[in-house]
């Protein structure tokens, strides 16, 4: 099959937003009502980026520092996020998930992984292998593209599979 790159790109432009809408819907359904989608996104970001600071979260969420500070205040009040002094520079404050925040994030992530597992179970083994190969290829293509959350001092946790 000789598929032009433009046709492949067009398919990605259609499928990726659809998948993200479905995943967002599942996240909303499995996060507690007191947790907004931006708050969950902040939890997810902090779960993937140890030692992130307010500006890092604001950049990822595309919010002002003031709006992000208020959002983080709510997560601190709910005992999902902690503010601590940076061990390398005590003038800086780093944000980390509390044990409760880690549990909340893990539970929503697991519920979403369970949903995706159910969906891919509907296709053949060969199709699942094709999907997995395609995802690995896409990871390789896009892993060198800086994301809003990329920061040299942040420790990124690598994807370890659906069970985490």
MMTF fields as JSON, N, C-alpha, C and O atoms, coordinates in Angstrom:
{
  "mmtfVersion": "1.0.0",
  "mmtfProducer": "UNKNOWN",
  "numBonds": 655,
  "numAtoms": 656,
  "numGroups": 164,
  "numChains": 1,
  "numModels": 1,
  "chainsPerModel": [1],
  "groupsPerChain": [164],
  "chainIdList": ["A"],
  "bondAtomList": [4, 2, 8, 6, 12, 10, 16, 14, 20, 18, 24, 22, 28, 26, 32, 30, 36, 34, 40, 38, 44, 42, 48, 46, 52, 50, 56, 54, 60, 58, 64, 62, 68, 66, 72, 70, 76, 74, 80, 78, 84, 82, 88, 86, 92, 90, 96, 94, 100, 98, 104, 102, 108, 106, 112, 110, 116, 114, 120, 118, 124, 122, 128, 126, 132, 130, 136, 134, 140, 138, 144, 142, 148, 146, 152, 150, 156, 154, 160, 158, 164, 162, 168, 166, 172, 170, 176, 174, 180, 178, 184, 182, 188, 186, 192, 190, 196, 194, 200, 198, 204, 202, 208, 206, 212, 210, 216, 214, 220, 218, 224, 222, 228, 226, 232, 230, 236, 234, 240, 238, 244, 242, 248, 246, 252, 250, 256, 254, 260, 258, 264, 262, 268, 266, 272, 270, 276, 274, 280, 278, 284, 282, 288, 286, 292, 290, 296, 294, 300, 298, 304, 302, 308, 306, 312, 310, 316, 314, 320, 318, 324, 322, 328, 326, 332, 330, 336, 334, 340, 338, 344, 342, 348, 346, 352, 350, 356, 354, 360, 358, 364, 362, 368, 366, 372, 370, 376, 374, 380, 378, 384, 382, 388, 386, 392, 390, 396, 394, 400, 398, 404, 402, 408, 406, 412, 410, 416, 414, 420, 418, 424, 422, 428, 426, 432, 430, 436, 434, 440, 438, 444, 442, 448, 446, 452, 450, 456, 454, 460, 458, 464, 462, 468, 466, 472, 470, 476, 474, 480, 478, 484, 482, 488, 486, 492, 490, 496, 494, 500, 498, 504, 502, 508, 506, 512, 510, 516, 514, 520, 518, 524, 522, 528, 526, 532, 530, 536, 534, 540, 538, 544, 542, 548, 546, 552, 550, 556, 554, 560, 558, 564, 562, 568, 566, 572, 570, 576, 574, 580, 578, 584, 582, 588, 586, 592, 590, 596, 594, 600, 598, 604, 602, 608, 606, 612, 610, 616, 614, 620, 618, 624, 622, 628, 626, 632, 630, 636, 634, 640, 638, 644, 642, 648, 646, 652, 650],
  "bondOrderList": [1, 1, 1, 1, 1, 1, 1, 1, 1, 1, 1, 1, 1, 1, 1, 1, 1, 1, 1, 1, 1, 1, 1, 1, 1, 1, 1, 1, 1, 1, 1, 1, 1, 1, 1, 1, 1, 1, 1, 1, 1, 1, 1, 1, 1, 1, 1, 1, 1, 1, 1, 1, 1, 1, 1, 1, 1, 1, 1, 1, 1, 1, 1, 1, 1, 1, 1, 1, 1, 1, 1, 1, 1, 1, 1, 1, 1, 1, 1, 1, 1, 1, 1, 1, 1, 1, 1, 1, 1, 1, 1, 1, 1, 1, 1, 1, 1, 1, 1, 1, 1, 1, 1, 1, 1, 1, 1, 1, 1, 1, 1, 1, 1, 1, 1, 1, 1, 1, 1, 1, 1, 1, 1, 1, 1, 1, 1, 1, 1, 1, 1, 1, 1, 1, 1, 1, 1, 1, 1, 1, 1, 1, 1, 1, 1, 1, 1, 1, 1, 1, 1, 1, 1, 1, 1, 1, 1, 1, 1, 1, 1, 1, 1],
  "groupList": [{"groupName": "UNK", "atomNameList": ["N", "CA", "C", "O"], "elementList": ["N", "C", "C", "O"], "formalChargeList": [0, 0, 0, 0], "bondAtomList": [1, 0, 2, 1, 3, 2], "bondOrderList": [1, 1, 2], "singleLetterCode": "X", "chemCompType": "L-PEPTIDE LINKING"}],
  "groupTypeList": [0, 0, 0, 0, 0, 0, 0, 0, 0, 0, 0, 0, 0, 0, 0, 0, 0, 0, 0, 0, 0, 0, 0, 0, 0, 0, 0, 0, 0, 0, 0, 0, 0, 0, 0, 0, 0, 0, 0, 0, 0, 0, 0, 0, 0, 0, 0, 0, 0, 0, 0, 0, 0, 0, 0, 0, 0, 0, 0, 0, 0, 0, 0, 0, 0, 0, 0, 0, 0, 0, 0, 0, 0, 0, 0, 0, 0, 0, 0, 0, 0, 0, 0, 0, 0, 0, 0, 0, 0, 0, 0, 0, 0, 0, 0, 0, 0, 0, 0, 0, 0, 0, 0, 0, 0, 0, 0, 0, 0, 0, 0, 0, 0, 0, 0, 0, 0, 0, 0, 0, 0, 0, 0, 0, 0, 0, 0, 0, 0, 0, 0, 0, 0, 0, 0, 0, 0, 0, 0, 0, 0, 0, 0, 0, 0, 0, 0, 0, 0, 0, 0, 0, 0, 0, 0, 0, 0, 0, 0, 0, 0, 0, 0, 0],
  "groupIdList": [1, 2, 3, 4, 5, 6, 7, 8, 9, 10, 11, 12, 13, 14, 15, 16, 17, 18, 19, 20, 21, 22, 23, 24, 25, 26, 27, 28, 29, 30, 31, 32, 33, 34, 35, 36, 37, 38, 39, 40, 41, 42, 43, 44, 45, 46, 47, 48, 49, 50, 51, 52, 53, 54, 55, 56, 57, 58, 59, 60, 61, 62, 63, 64, 65, 66, 67, 68, 69, 70, 71, 72, 73, 74, 75, 76, 77, 78, 79, 80, 81, 82, 83, 84, 85, 86, 87, 88, 89, 90, 91, 92, 93, 94, 95, 96, 97, 98, 99, 100, 101, 102, 103, 104, 105, 106, 107, 108, 109, 110, 111, 112, 113, 114, 115, 116, 117, 118, 119, 120, 121, 122, 123, 124, 125, 126, 127, 128, 129, 130, 131, 132, 133, 134, 135, 136, 137, 138, 139, 140, 141, 142, 143, 144, 145, 146, 147, 148, 149, 150, 151, 152, 153, 154, 155, 156, 157, 158, 159, 160, 161, 162, 163, 164],
  "secStructList": [7, 7, 7, 7, 2, 2, 2, 2, 2, 2, 2, 2, 2, 2, 2, 2, 2, 2, 2, 2, 2, 2, 2, 2, 2, 2, 2, 2, 2, 2, 1, 7, 6, 6, 1, 7, 2, 2, 2, 2, 2, 2, 2, 2, 2, 2, 2, 2, 3, 3, 6, 5, 7, 2, 2, 2, 2, 2, 2, 2, 2, 6, 7, 7, 2, 2, 2, 2, 2, 2, 2, 2, 2, 2, 2, 2, 2, 6, 6, 1, 3, 3, 3, 3, 3, 7, 1, 1, 7, 6, 6, 1, 3, 3, 3, 3, 3, 7, 2, 2, 2, 2, 2, 2, 2, 2, 2, 2, 2, 2, 2, 2, 2, 2, 2, 2, 2, 2, 2, 2, 6, 6, 1, 7, 2, 2, 2, 2, 2, 2, 2, 2, 2, 2, 2, 2, 2, 2, 2, 2, 2, 2, 6, 6, 1, 7, 7, 6, 6, 7, 7, 6, 6, 1, 3, 3, 7, 7, 7, 7, 7, 6, 6, 7],
  "xCoordList": [0.85, 0.0, 0.893, 1.748, 0.695, 1.486, 0.65, -0.07, 0.758, -0.023, 0.804, 1.853, 0.345, 1.102, 1.142, 0.179, 2.253, 2.363, 1.205, 0.773, 0.693, -0.417, -1.677, -2.41, -1.932, -3.105, -2.955, -3.921, -1.74, -1.473, -1.671, -2.288, -1.149, -1.305, -2.781, -3.211, -3.555, -4.987, -5.704, -6.595, -5.319, -5.93, -5.584, -6.437, -4.338, -3.927, -4.729, -5.166, -4.92, -5.679, -7.128, -7.761, -7.653, -9.023, -9.105, -9.989, -8.2, -8.3, -7.793, -8.417, -6.682, -6.108, -7.081, -7.281, -7.699, -8.668, -9.861, -10.352, -10.323, -11.421, -11.017, -11.771, -9.841, -9.363, -9.246, -9.643, -8.71, -8.536, -9.886, -10.023, -10.874, -12.222, -12.78, -13.341, -12.629, -13.138, -12.39, -13.007, -11.084, -10.286, -10.652, -10.8, -10.802, -11.197, -12.545, -12.738, -13.47, -14.789, -14.653, -15.313, -13.805, -13.585, -12.929, -13.289, -11.977, -11.311, -12.334, -12.357, -13.187, -14.222, -15.158, -15.559, -15.504, -16.437, -15.833, -16.564, -14.507, -13.875, -13.132, -12.572, -13.129, -12.545, -13.697, -14.819, -13.41, -14.476, -14.984, -14.265, -16.22, -16.808, -16.034, -16.105, -15.297, -14.556, -13.292, -12.601, -12.985, -11.785, -12.165, -12.786, -11.782, -12.072, -11.085, -10.067, -11.381, -10.467, -9.109, -8.086, -9.049, -7.732, -6.978, -5.758, -7.696, -7.036, -6.496, -5.387, -7.282, -6.785, -5.572, -4.609, -5.602, -4.458, -3.226, -2.113, -3.427, -2.301, -1.77, -0.557, -2.662, -2.23, -1.435, -0.376, -1.95, -1.275, 0.111, 1.088, 0.181, 1.466, 2.449, 3.601, 1.988, 2.865, 3.235, 4.319, 2.336, 2.646, 3.742, 4.465, 3.864, 4.878, 6.146, 7.172, 6.087, 7.211, 7.561, 7.011, 8.473, 8.905, 9.621, 10.419, 9.35, 10.052, 9.58, 10.301, 8.387, 7.857, 7.549, 7.227, 7.657, 7.313, 6.04, 5.572, 5.493, 4.24, 4.284, 3.331, 5.375, 5.51, 5.468, 4.961, 6.003, 5.959, 4.516, 4.098, 3.763, 2.356, 1.558, 0.729, 1.803, 1.104, 1.377, 0.463, 2.617, 2.965, 2.256, 1.788, 2.17, 1.489, -0.01, -0.604, -0.611, -2.06, -2.439, -3.612, -1.446, -1.651, -2.566, -3.576, -2.171, -2.875, -1.877, -0.665, -2.403, -1.526, -0.998, -1.551, 0.067, 0.602, -0.436, -0.559, -1.182, -2.21, -3.292, -3.661, -3.799, -4.856, -4.332, -5.038, -3.085, -2.497, -2.276, -2.468, -1.881, -1.678, -2.981, -2.988, -4.082, -5.389, -5.777, -6.302, -5.516, -5.832, -5.019, -5.557, -3.722, -2.856, -3.27, -3.215, -3.682, -4.189, -5.304, -5.336, -6.21, -7.31, -6.82, -7.357, -5.797, -5.243, -4.474, -4.464, -3.833, -3.128, -4.161, -3.99, -5.229, -6.288, -6.923, -7.287, -7.055, -7.64, -6.629, -6.945, -5.413, -4.336, -3.954, -3.636, -3.988, -3.576, -2.186, -1.492, -1.792, -0.491, 0.171, -0.495, 1.497, 2.276, 3.245, 3.755, 3.479, 4.497, 5.691, 5.541, 6.876, 8.087, 9.205, 9.17, 10.187, 11.362, 12.177, 12.332, 12.69, 13.55, 14.837, 15.477, 15.226, 16.431, 17.703, 18.704, 17.68, 18.854, 18.869, 19.926, 17.69, 17.594, 16.404, 15.261, 16.662, 15.609, 14.702, 13.654, 15.088, 14.219, 13.074, 12.091, 13.198, 12.185, 11.278, 11.696, 10.039, 9.055, 8.723, 8.376, 8.834, 8.486, 7.152, 6.784, 6.454, 5.148, 5.263, 5.869, 4.68, 4.684, 3.306, 2.553, 2.992, 1.746, 1.905, 2.941, 0.885, 0.857, 0.486, 0.179, 0.511, 0.094, -1.345, -1.681, -2.191, -3.588, -3.675, -4.479, -2.864, -2.836, -2.36, -2.882, -1.371, -0.877, -1.96, -2.128, -2.694, -3.779, -4.879, -5.375, -5.262, -6.31, -5.901, -6.676, -4.685, -4.183, -4.123, -4.548, -3.603, -3.481, -4.852, -5.012, -5.84, -7.178, -7.82, -8.416, -7.701, -8.288, -7.526, -8.127, -6.22, -5.411, -5.776, -5.896, -5.951, -6.292, -7.675, -7.857, -8.643, -9.983, -9.942, -10.637, -9.137, -9.001, -8.297, -8.69, -7.266, -6.563, -7.501, -7.456, -8.347, -9.321, -10.277, -10.585, -10.747, -11.637, -10.947, -11.529, -9.705, -8.983, -8.739, -8.8, -8.464, -8.271, -9.53, -9.458, -10.687, -11.961, -12.158, -12.608, -11.818, -12.009, -11.098, -11.554, -9.824, -8.922, -9.137, -8.705, -9.797, -10.118, -11.128, -11.267, -11.828, -12.842, -12.242, -12.952, -10.946, -10.316, -9.43, -9.11, -9.041, -8.247, -6.847, -6.384, -6.194, -4.826, -3.924, -3.069, -4.107, -3.287, -3.503, -2.549, -4.755, -5.031, -4.425, -3.926, -4.463, -3.828, -2.327, -1.723, -1.723, -0.287, 0.008, 1.009, -0.855, -0.692, -0.812, -0.024, -1.809, -1.993, -0.762, -0.264, -0.276, 0.891, 2.118, 2.864, 2.323, 3.45, 3.317, 4.303, 2.099, 1.874, 2.157, 2.755, 1.733, 1.985, 3.482, 3.969, 4.205, 5.657, 6.319, 7.245, 5.839, 6.369, 6.084, 6.971, 4.854, 4.499, 5.326, 5.764, 5.543, 6.372, 7.769, 8.329, 8.323, 9.64, 9.654, 10.609, 8.605, 8.518, 8.411, 9.035, 7.626, 7.324, 8.112, 7.985, 8.918, 9.618, 10.675, 11.089, 11.119, 12.115, 11.49, 12.208, 10.173, 9.482, 9.214, 8.519, 9.753, 9.539, 8.057, 7.346, 7.621, 6.242, 6.25, 7.304, 5.077, 5.037, 5.599, 6.108, 5.511, 5.964, 7.448, 7.979, 8.139, 9.542, 10.386, 10.305, 11.177, 12.081, 13.27, 13.09, 14.459, 15.656, 15.769, 16.307, 15.283, 15.454, 14.348, 14.437, 13.302, 12.23, 12.617, 13.253, 12.238, 12.495, 11.237, 10.206, 11.331, 10.171, 10.103, 11.113, 8.913, 8.745, 8.346, 7.437, 9.022, 8.779, 7.503, 7.133, 6.818, 5.631, 6.052, 7.018, 5.34, 5.71, 4.619, 4.675, 3.648, 2.593, 1.298, 1.23, 0.284, -1.068, -1.363, -2.329, -0.543, -0.824, -0.413, -0.739, 0.292, 0.75, -0.215, 0.019],
  "yCoordList": [-1.18, 0.0, 1.239, 1.396, 2.093, 3.314, 4.485, 5.127, 4.747, 5.806, 7.082, 7.098, 8.14, 9.401, 9.933, 9.761, 10.578, 11.134, 12.066, 12.083, 12.835, 13.774, 13.009, 13.475, 11.85, 11.046, 10.507, 10.461, 10.102, 9.62, 10.761, 10.577, 11.93, 13.107, 13.459, 13.795, 13.385, 13.701, 12.722, 13.117, 11.463, 10.466, 10.761, 10.651, 11.133, 11.502, 12.701, 12.729, 13.688, 14.886, 14.575, 15.308, 13.511, 13.103, 12.227, 12.419, 11.277, 10.261, 10.753, 10.468, 11.482, 11.901, 12.766, 12.496, 13.804, 14.584, 13.742, 13.935, 12.819, 11.939, 11.113, 11.025, 10.514, 9.726, 10.582, 10.152, 11.783, 12.653, 13.068, 13.162, 13.313, 13.636, 12.47, 12.668, 11.265, 10.078, 9.886, 9.61, 10.028, 9.866, 10.943, 10.638, 12.206, 13.282, 12.975, 13.213, 12.448, 12.096, 11.039, 11.127, 10.047, 9.003, 9.574, 9.199, 10.472, 11.093, 11.853, 11.738, 12.638, 13.395, 12.466, 12.765, 11.344, 10.405, 9.72, 9.32, 9.579, 8.855, 9.739, 9.245, 11.037, 11.908, 12.439, 12.597, 12.702, 13.124, 14.499, 15.259, 14.826, 16.094, 17.317, 18.378, 17.174, 18.333, 18.599, 19.589, 17.73, 17.873, 18.266, 17.488, 19.486, 19.947, 19.298, 18.75, 19.358, 18.814, 19.523, 18.841, 20.862, 21.491, 21.019, 20.854, 20.807, 20.308, 18.896, 18.576, 18.051, 16.709, 16.789, 16.047, 17.671, 17.832, 18.276, 17.836, 19.148, 19.566, 18.379, 18.207, 17.564, 16.354, 15.445, 14.941, 15.241, 14.364, 14.912, 14.166, 16.214, 16.844, 16.642, 16.268, 16.89, 16.731, 15.268, 14.969, 14.356, 12.94, 12.515, 11.552, 13.232, 12.917, 13.748, 13.423, 14.805, 15.748, 16.074, 17.007, 15.305, 15.552, 16.89, 17.217, 17.644, 18.893, 20.051, 21.037, 19.951, 21.04, 22.255, 22.138, 23.406, 24.649, 25.214, 24.732, 26.225, 26.825, 27.23, 26.987, 27.841, 28.266, 27.108, 27.248, 25.95, 24.759, 24.302, 23.981, 24.278, 23.865, 24.871, 24.48, 26.159, 27.204, 27.061, 27.198, 26.789, 26.603, 25.416, 25.48, 24.327, 23.136, 23.377, 22.975, 24.031, 24.273, 25.464, 25.663, 26.246, 27.474, 28.413, 28.905, 28.64, 29.565, 30.599, 30.399, 31.698, 32.695, 32.122, 31.166, 32.716, 32.291, 32.485, 31.652, 33.578, 33.857, 32.781, 32.261, 32.447, 31.426, 30.064, 29.305, 29.76, 28.482, 28.431, 27.387, 29.537, 29.593, 29.294, 28.543, 29.879, 29.613, 28.144, 27.531, 27.584, 26.179, 25.285, 24.353, 25.577, 24.794, 24.986, 24.039, 26.196, 26.43, 25.447, 24.875, 25.259, 24.316, 22.896, 22.153, 22.509, 21.16, 20.989, 19.905, 22.058, 22.014, 21.901, 21.105, 22.694, 22.649, 21.262, 20.793, 20.606, 19.265, 18.178, 16.99, 18.579, 17.657, 16.72, 15.552, 17.246, 16.463, 16.872, 16.092, 18.1, 18.646, 19.303, 19.883, 19.2, 19.861, 20.844, 20.618, 21.942, 22.92, 22.722, 22.693, 22.586, 22.393, 23.258, 23.638, 23.563, 24.285, 23.373, 22.182, 23.949, 23.215, 22.864, 23.75, 21.588, 21.205, 21.835, 21.945, 22.249, 22.853, 24.374, 24.999, 24.962, 26.423, 26.741, 26.732, 27.018, 27.185, 28.38, 28.518, 29.247, 30.372, 29.919, 30.641, 28.74, 28.215, 27.231, 26.538, 27.185, 26.255, 25.209, 25.544, 23.952, 22.868, 22.268, 22.301, 21.731, 21.127, 19.619, 19.13, 18.895, 17.435, 16.913, 17.568, 15.737, 15.094, 14.539, 13.966, 14.71, 14.066, 12.599, 12.207, 11.805, 10.405, 10.337, 9.49, 11.228, 11.278, 11.674, 11.115, 12.618, 13.041, 11.927, 11.748, 11.181, 10.039, 8.976, 8.396, 8.723, 7.73, 8.183, 7.393, 9.464, 10.004, 9.885, 9.41, 10.317, 10.254, 8.803, 8.504, 7.908, 6.497, 5.872, 5.079, 6.225, 5.645, 6.08, 5.262, 7.357, 7.847, 7.27, 6.883, 7.215, 6.639, 5.173, 4.719, 4.436, 3.015, 2.827, 1.951, 3.644, 3.554, 3.835, 3.182, 4.794, 5.121, 3.984, 3.626, 3.419, 2.283, 1.09, 0.387, 0.859, -0.235, -0.019, -0.955, 1.222, 1.556, 1.301, 0.686, 1.778, 1.571, 0.084, -0.373, -0.667, -2.112, -2.774, -3.629, -2.378, -2.914, -2.6, -3.451, -1.371, -0.965, -1.741, -2.217, -1.874, -2.58, -4.093, -4.803, -4.585, -6.016, -6.391, -7.565, -5.398, -5.631, -5.899, -6.342, -5.64, -5.862, -7.101, -7.593, -7.592, -8.825, -8.619, -7.493, -9.744, -9.715, -9.014, -8.214, -9.304, -8.679, -7.169, -6.412, -6.721, -5.281, -4.623, -3.5, -5.316, -4.77, -4.638, -3.66, -5.625, -5.556, -4.377, -3.683, -4.15, -3.026, -1.688, -0.77, -1.589, -0.369, -0.115, 1.009, -1.167, -1.033, -0.6, 0.28, -1.224, -0.831, 0.619, 1.355, 1.038, 2.422, 3.399, 4.452, 3.06, 3.935, 4.059, 5.145, 2.958, 3.005, 3.866, 4.627, 3.736, 4.561, 6.034, 6.876, 6.348, 7.741, 8.29, 9.44, 7.476, 7.925, 8.294, 9.311, 7.479, 7.759, 9.024, 9.798, 9.237, 10.419, 11.695, 12.705, 11.651, 12.87, 13.038, 14.073, 12.06, 12.164, 13.264, 13.697, 13.723, 14.792, 16.178, 17.177, 16.25, 17.534, 18.032, 17.363, 19.199, 19.697, 19.936, 20.55, 19.445, 19.666, 20.822, 21.178, 21.416, 22.506, 22.097, 22.938, 20.817, 20.355, 20.027, 19.69, 20.117, 19.759, 20.85, 22.024, 20.44, 21.362, 20.532, 19.473, 20.984, 20.179, 19.726, 18.649, 20.511, 20.118, 19.192, 18.646, 19.008, 18.117, 16.677, 16.387, 15.797, 14.38, 13.776, 13.68, 13.374, 12.824, 11.331, 10.632, 10.847, 9.432, 8.816, 9.303, 7.751, 7.091, 6.274, 5.791, 6.117, 5.266, 3.849, 3.329, 3.237, 1.892, 0.869, -0.245, 1.227, 0.291, 0.693, 1.667, -0.064, 0.302, -0.029, 0.482, -0.873, -1.282, -0.248, -0.398, 0.797, 1.801, 2.913, 3.837],
  "zCoordList": [0.0, 0.0, 0.0, 0.872, -0.954, -1.079, -0.574, -1.338, 0.707, 1.335, 1.418, 2.061, 0.781, 0.847, 2.285, 3.033, 2.676, 4.035, 4.383, 5.535, 3.438, 3.693, 4.123, 4.995, 3.526, 3.905, 5.325, 6.088, 5.668, 7.028, 8.024, 9.073, 7.692, 8.568, 8.739, 9.842, 7.664, 7.737, 8.672, 9.424, 8.621, 9.509, 10.968, 11.849, 11.215, 12.575, 13.075, 14.225, 12.205, 12.591, 12.924, 13.684, 12.374, 12.684, 13.93, 14.765, 14.059, 15.11, 16.467, 17.489, 16.498, 17.783, 18.589, 19.773, 17.99, 18.784, 19.256, 20.368, 18.422, 18.825, 20.043, 21.012, 19.998, 21.136, 22.387, 23.47, 22.251, 23.419, 24.01, 25.23, 23.164, 23.681, 24.486, 25.564, 23.97, 24.665, 25.983, 27.012, 25.956, 27.174, 28.192, 29.375, 27.756, 28.676, 29.325, 30.517, 28.536, 29.066, 30.157, 31.192, 29.931, 30.931, 32.185, 33.301, 32.007, 33.158, 33.988, 35.213, 33.313, 34.037, 34.794, 35.919, 34.184, 34.802, 36.024, 36.93, 36.061, 37.16, 38.158, 39.136, 37.908, 38.923, 39.763, 39.28, 40.984, 41.881, 41.476, 40.827, 41.853, 41.44, 41.918, 41.298, 43.016, 43.509, 42.691, 42.93, 41.735, 40.929, 39.502, 38.778, 39.105, 37.741, 36.767, 37.19, 35.48, 34.48, 34.538, 34.492, 34.636, 34.767, 36.022, 35.988, 37.113, 38.32, 38.086, 38.513, 37.408, 37.111, 36.193, 36.383, 35.203, 34.297, 35.073, 34.786, 36.058, 36.899, 37.703, 37.817, 38.26, 38.983, 38.059, 38.432, 36.855, 35.9, 35.562, 35.505, 35.339, 35.037, 36.181, 35.962, 37.4, 38.563, 38.782, 39.282, 38.41, 38.51, 37.543, 37.8, 36.435, 35.426, 35.574, 34.977, 36.355, 36.428, 37.871, 38.457, 38.435, 39.804, 39.878, 39.0, 40.89, 41.107, 40.249, 40.094, 39.69, 38.859, 39.729, 40.912, 39.112, 39.805, 39.19, 38.159, 39.818, 39.38, 37.903, 37.162, 37.484, 36.092, 35.117, 34.004, 35.53, 34.684, 34.488, 33.376, 35.589, 35.517, 34.689, 33.868, 34.901, 34.144, 32.653, 31.84, 32.29, 30.883, 30.278, 29.141, 31.031, 30.545, 30.377, 29.376, 31.358, 31.315, 30.434, 30.12, 30.04, 29.266, 30.052, 29.549, 31.306, 32.188, 32.702, 32.632, 33.213, 33.842, 35.157, 35.699, 35.654, 36.953, 38.048, 38.947, 37.976, 38.981, 38.969, 40.023, 37.794, 37.686, 38.131, 38.795, 37.758, 38.146, 39.653, 40.276, 40.228, 41.671, 42.406, 43.381, 41.939, 42.559, 42.4, 43.33, 41.219, 40.971, 41.916, 42.514, 42.044, 42.937, 44.394, 45.179, 44.763, 46.124, 46.457, 47.547, 45.517, 45.727, 45.91, 46.731, 45.147, 45.27, 46.578, 47.161, 47.035, 48.326, 49.45, 50.373, 49.373, 50.384, 50.452, 51.531, 49.29, 49.232, 49.595, 49.528, 49.979, 50.35, 49.203, 49.425, 47.974, 46.819, 46.329, 45.677, 46.652, 46.232, 47.435, 48.293, 47.479, 48.537, 47.888, 46.791, 48.605, 48.207, 49.139, 50.36, 48.546, 49.328, 48.758, 47.588, 49.586, 49.104, 48.194, 48.462, 47.124, 46.204, 46.952, 47.518, 46.965, 47.704, 47.131, 47.839, 45.863, 45.233, 45.364, 45.292, 45.558, 45.67, 46.564, 46.106, 47.821, 48.81, 48.522, 49.153, 47.578, 47.207, 46.309, 46.142, 45.737, 44.813, 45.535, 46.463, 45.092, 45.644, 44.581, 43.449, 44.962, 44.048, 44.477, 45.652, 43.518, 43.754, 43.59, 42.636, 44.521, 44.447, 44.822, 45.543, 44.327, 44.728, 46.133, 46.469, 46.944, 48.246, 48.021, 46.895, 49.059, 48.936, 48.437, 47.61, 48.94, 48.506, 47.025, 46.279, 46.613, 45.21, 44.302, 43.202, 44.759, 43.98, 43.832, 42.76, 44.918, 44.858, 43.905, 43.103, 43.996, 43.128, 41.664, 40.834, 41.353, 39.984, 39.505, 38.389, 40.328, 39.958, 39.709, 38.781, 40.532, 40.366, 39.051, 38.352, 38.713, 37.467, 36.283, 35.281, 36.397, 35.315, 35.104, 33.966, 36.192, 36.087, 35.454, 34.609, 35.86, 35.28, 33.777, 33.0, 33.38, 31.958, 31.224, 30.114, 31.832, 31.228, 31.08, 30.07, 32.078, 32.0, 30.831, 30.094, 30.664, 29.557, 28.211, 27.318, 28.073, 26.816, 26.561, 25.42, 27.625, 27.491, 26.951, 26.069, 27.483, 26.99, 25.509, 24.742, 25.113, 23.722, 22.778, 21.738, 23.119, 22.207, 22.246, 21.338, 23.287, 23.338, 22.256, 21.912, 21.724, 20.692, 19.319, 18.416, 19.143, 17.846, 17.91, 18.992, 16.75, 16.687, 17.269, 17.451, 17.552, 18.059, 17.043, 17.422, 15.778, 14.731, 14.703, 14.523, 14.879, 14.897, 16.135, 16.058, 17.279, 18.49, 18.297, 18.737, 17.639, 17.362, 16.442, 16.62, 15.467, 14.544, 15.288, 15.059, 16.182, 16.979, 17.845, 17.913, 18.508, 19.376, 18.577, 19.004, 17.412, 16.551, 16.119, 16.101, 15.768, 15.337, 16.479, 16.256, 17.703, 18.842, 19.116, 19.43, 18.999, 19.195, 18.119, 18.4, 16.905, 15.81, 16.084, 15.939, 16.48, 16.771, 17.931, 17.889, 18.967, 20.092, 19.584, 19.992, 18.705, 18.156, 17.311, 17.367, 16.531, 15.669, 16.497, 16.17, 17.564, 18.316, 19.607, 20.263, 19.994, 21.282, 21.301, 22.377, 20.134, 20.114, 20.013, 19.976, 19.967, 19.874, 21.288, 22.053, 21.653, 23.019, 23.299, 22.503, 24.426, 24.871, 25.86, 26.387, 26.121, 27.101, 28.452, 29.193, 28.777, 30.074, 30.099, 31.157, 28.955, 28.919, 29.557, 29.195, 30.492, 31.173, 31.625, 32.227, 31.349, 31.61, 33.063, 33.319, 34.015, 35.411, 35.897, 36.997, 35.087, 35.495, 35.204, 34.19, 36.08, 35.892, 35.297, 35.962, 34.045, 33.363, 33.647, 33.572, 33.972, 34.185, 32.858, 32.186, 32.484, 31.21, 31.289, 32.359, 30.137, 30.134, 30.472, 29.913, 31.369, 31.805, 31.543, 32.064, 30.759, 30.461, 31.115, 31.866, 30.821, 31.214, 32.679, 33.246, 33.29, 34.672, 35.691, 36.869, 35.29, 36.265, 36.408, 37.187]
}
